[in-house]
CSV table of C-alpha atoms in Angstrom, one decimal:
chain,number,residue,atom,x,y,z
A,1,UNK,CA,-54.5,50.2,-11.2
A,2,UNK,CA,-52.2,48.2,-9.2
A,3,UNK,CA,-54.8,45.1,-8.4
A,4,UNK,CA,-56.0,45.4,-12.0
A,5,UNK,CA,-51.8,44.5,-13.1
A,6,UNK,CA,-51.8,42.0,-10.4
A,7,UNK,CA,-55.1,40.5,-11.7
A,8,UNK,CA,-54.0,40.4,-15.0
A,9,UNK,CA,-50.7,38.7,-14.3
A,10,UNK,CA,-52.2,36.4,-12.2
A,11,UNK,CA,-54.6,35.4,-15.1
A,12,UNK,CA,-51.5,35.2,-17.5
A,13,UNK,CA,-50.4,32.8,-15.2
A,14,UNK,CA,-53.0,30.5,-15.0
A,15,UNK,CA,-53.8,31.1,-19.2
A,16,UNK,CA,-52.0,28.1,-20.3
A,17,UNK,CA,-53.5,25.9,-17.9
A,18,UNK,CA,-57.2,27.5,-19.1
A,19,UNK,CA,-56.0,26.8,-22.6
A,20,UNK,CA,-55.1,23.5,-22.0
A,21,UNK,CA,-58.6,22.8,-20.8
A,22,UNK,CA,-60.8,24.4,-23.8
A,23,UNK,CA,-58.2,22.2,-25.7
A,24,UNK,CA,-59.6,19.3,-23.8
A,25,UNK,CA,-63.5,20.1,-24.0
A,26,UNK,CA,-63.2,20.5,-27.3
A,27,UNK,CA,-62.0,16.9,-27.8
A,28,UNK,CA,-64.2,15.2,-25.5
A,29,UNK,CA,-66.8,17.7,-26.6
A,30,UNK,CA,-66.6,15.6,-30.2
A,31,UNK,CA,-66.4,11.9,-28.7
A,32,UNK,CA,-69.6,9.8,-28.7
A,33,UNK,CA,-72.0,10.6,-25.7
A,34,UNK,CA,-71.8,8.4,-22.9
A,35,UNK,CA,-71.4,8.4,-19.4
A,36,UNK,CA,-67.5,8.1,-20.1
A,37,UNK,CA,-67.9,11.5,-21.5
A,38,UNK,CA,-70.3,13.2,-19.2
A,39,UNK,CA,-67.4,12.6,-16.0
A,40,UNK,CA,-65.0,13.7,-18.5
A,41,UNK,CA,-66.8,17.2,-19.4
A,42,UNK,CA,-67.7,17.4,-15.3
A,43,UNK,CA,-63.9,16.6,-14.8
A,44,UNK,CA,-63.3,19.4,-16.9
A,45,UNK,CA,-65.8,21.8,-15.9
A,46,UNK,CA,-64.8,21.4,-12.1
A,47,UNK,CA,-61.0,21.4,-12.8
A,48,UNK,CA,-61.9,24.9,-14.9
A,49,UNK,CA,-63.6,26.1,-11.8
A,50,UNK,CA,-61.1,25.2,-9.5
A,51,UNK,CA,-58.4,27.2,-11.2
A,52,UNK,CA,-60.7,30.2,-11.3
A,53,UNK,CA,-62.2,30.0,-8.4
A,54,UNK,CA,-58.0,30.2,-6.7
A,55,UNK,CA,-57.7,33.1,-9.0
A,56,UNK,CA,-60.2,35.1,-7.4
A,57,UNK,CA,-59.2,33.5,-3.7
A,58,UNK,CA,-55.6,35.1,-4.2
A,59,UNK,CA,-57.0,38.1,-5.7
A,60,UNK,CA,-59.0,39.0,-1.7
A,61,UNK,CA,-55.7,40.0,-0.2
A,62,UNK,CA,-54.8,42.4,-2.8
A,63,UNK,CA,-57.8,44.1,-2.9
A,64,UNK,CA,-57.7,44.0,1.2
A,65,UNK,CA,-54.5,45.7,1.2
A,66,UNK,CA,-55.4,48.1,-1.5
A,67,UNK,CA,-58.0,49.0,0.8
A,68,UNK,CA,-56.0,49.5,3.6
A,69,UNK,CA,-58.1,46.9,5.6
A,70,UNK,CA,-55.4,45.5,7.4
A,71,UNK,CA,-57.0,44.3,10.9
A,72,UNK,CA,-58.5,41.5,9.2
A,73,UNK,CA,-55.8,40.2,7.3
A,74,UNK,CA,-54.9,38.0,9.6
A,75,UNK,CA,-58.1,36.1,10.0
A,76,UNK,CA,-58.6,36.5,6.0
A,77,UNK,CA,-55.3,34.3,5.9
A,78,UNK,CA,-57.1,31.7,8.0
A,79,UNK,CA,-60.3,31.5,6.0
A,80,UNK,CA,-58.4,31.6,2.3
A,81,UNK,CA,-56.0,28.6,3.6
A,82,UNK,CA,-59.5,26.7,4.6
A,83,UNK,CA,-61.0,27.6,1.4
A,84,UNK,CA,-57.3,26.9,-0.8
A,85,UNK,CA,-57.6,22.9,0.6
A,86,UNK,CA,-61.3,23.3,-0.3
A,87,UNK,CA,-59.9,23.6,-3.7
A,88,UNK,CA,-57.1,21.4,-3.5
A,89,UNK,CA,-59.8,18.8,-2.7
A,90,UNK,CA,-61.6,19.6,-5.8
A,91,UNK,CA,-59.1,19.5,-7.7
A,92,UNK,CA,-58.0,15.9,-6.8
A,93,UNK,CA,-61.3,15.0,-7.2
A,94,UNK,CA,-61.4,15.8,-10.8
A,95,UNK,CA,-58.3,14.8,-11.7
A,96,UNK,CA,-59.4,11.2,-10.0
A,97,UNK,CA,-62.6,11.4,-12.3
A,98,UNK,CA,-60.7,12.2,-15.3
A,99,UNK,CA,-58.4,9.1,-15.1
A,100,UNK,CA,-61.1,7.0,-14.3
A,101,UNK,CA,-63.0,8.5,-17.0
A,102,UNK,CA,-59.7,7.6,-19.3
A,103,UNK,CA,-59.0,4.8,-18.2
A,104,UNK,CA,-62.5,2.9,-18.8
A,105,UNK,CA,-62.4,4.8,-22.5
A,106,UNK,CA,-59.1,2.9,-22.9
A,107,UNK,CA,-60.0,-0.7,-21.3
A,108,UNK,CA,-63.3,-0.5,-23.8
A,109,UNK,CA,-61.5,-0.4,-26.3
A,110,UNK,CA,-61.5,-3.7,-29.1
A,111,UNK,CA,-58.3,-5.6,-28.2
A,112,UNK,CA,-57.6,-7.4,-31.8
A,113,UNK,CA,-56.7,-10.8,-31.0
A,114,UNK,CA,-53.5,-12.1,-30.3
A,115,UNK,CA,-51.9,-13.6,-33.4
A,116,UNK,CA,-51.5,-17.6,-32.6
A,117,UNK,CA,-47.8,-18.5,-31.8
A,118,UNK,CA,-45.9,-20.2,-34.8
A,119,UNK,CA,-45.7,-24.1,-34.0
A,120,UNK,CA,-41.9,-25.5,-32.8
């Protein structure tokens, strides 16, 4: 009962940020295809991964403890740090895909001309 509140908590944690991202497929989702948008949905998709994927790496200890495996804790500590930066790295990779992936939507865009200076 314990891990299962735990659990839930930490997914009421992470909810706004999961939110935020279905808000965000959903618009790219609805733009003209592309390759723009197809690093913008696998921005997405790996950034929603990411966050889940952490959810269940902070969820091992709990369930450790809760079985009353302690002797490996310790080494279990070593291996989810390793696997945290895994995800760290992941995550920095999306978010670097998702700017690029915003930033050539925005440079693509039609610049209206300049309006010619008024002669002096």
């Amino acid at each position: 009962m314990d891990l299962l509140v735990s659990m839930l908590t930490m997914v009421g944690v992470r909810l706004p940020v999961l939110i935020a991202l279905a808000v965000a497929v959903v618009w790219v989702v609805d733009t003209p295809r592309g390759a723009i948008r197809s690093v913008a949905l696998g921005a997405l998709v790996l950034l929603a991964l990411t966050t889940l994927a952490g959810l269940v790496l902070n969820l091992v200890p709990m369930w450790m403890v809760q079985q009353g495996n302690y002797e490996n804790l310790q080494l279990m500590s070593k291996l989810l740090g390793a696997g945290h930066f895994a995800l760290n790295l992941f995550e920095a990779l999306a978010l670097v895909l998702l700017v690029w992936a915003m930033t050539r939507a925005l440079r693509s865009r039609a610049v209206p001309p300049a309006a010619p200076l008024p002669p002096r």
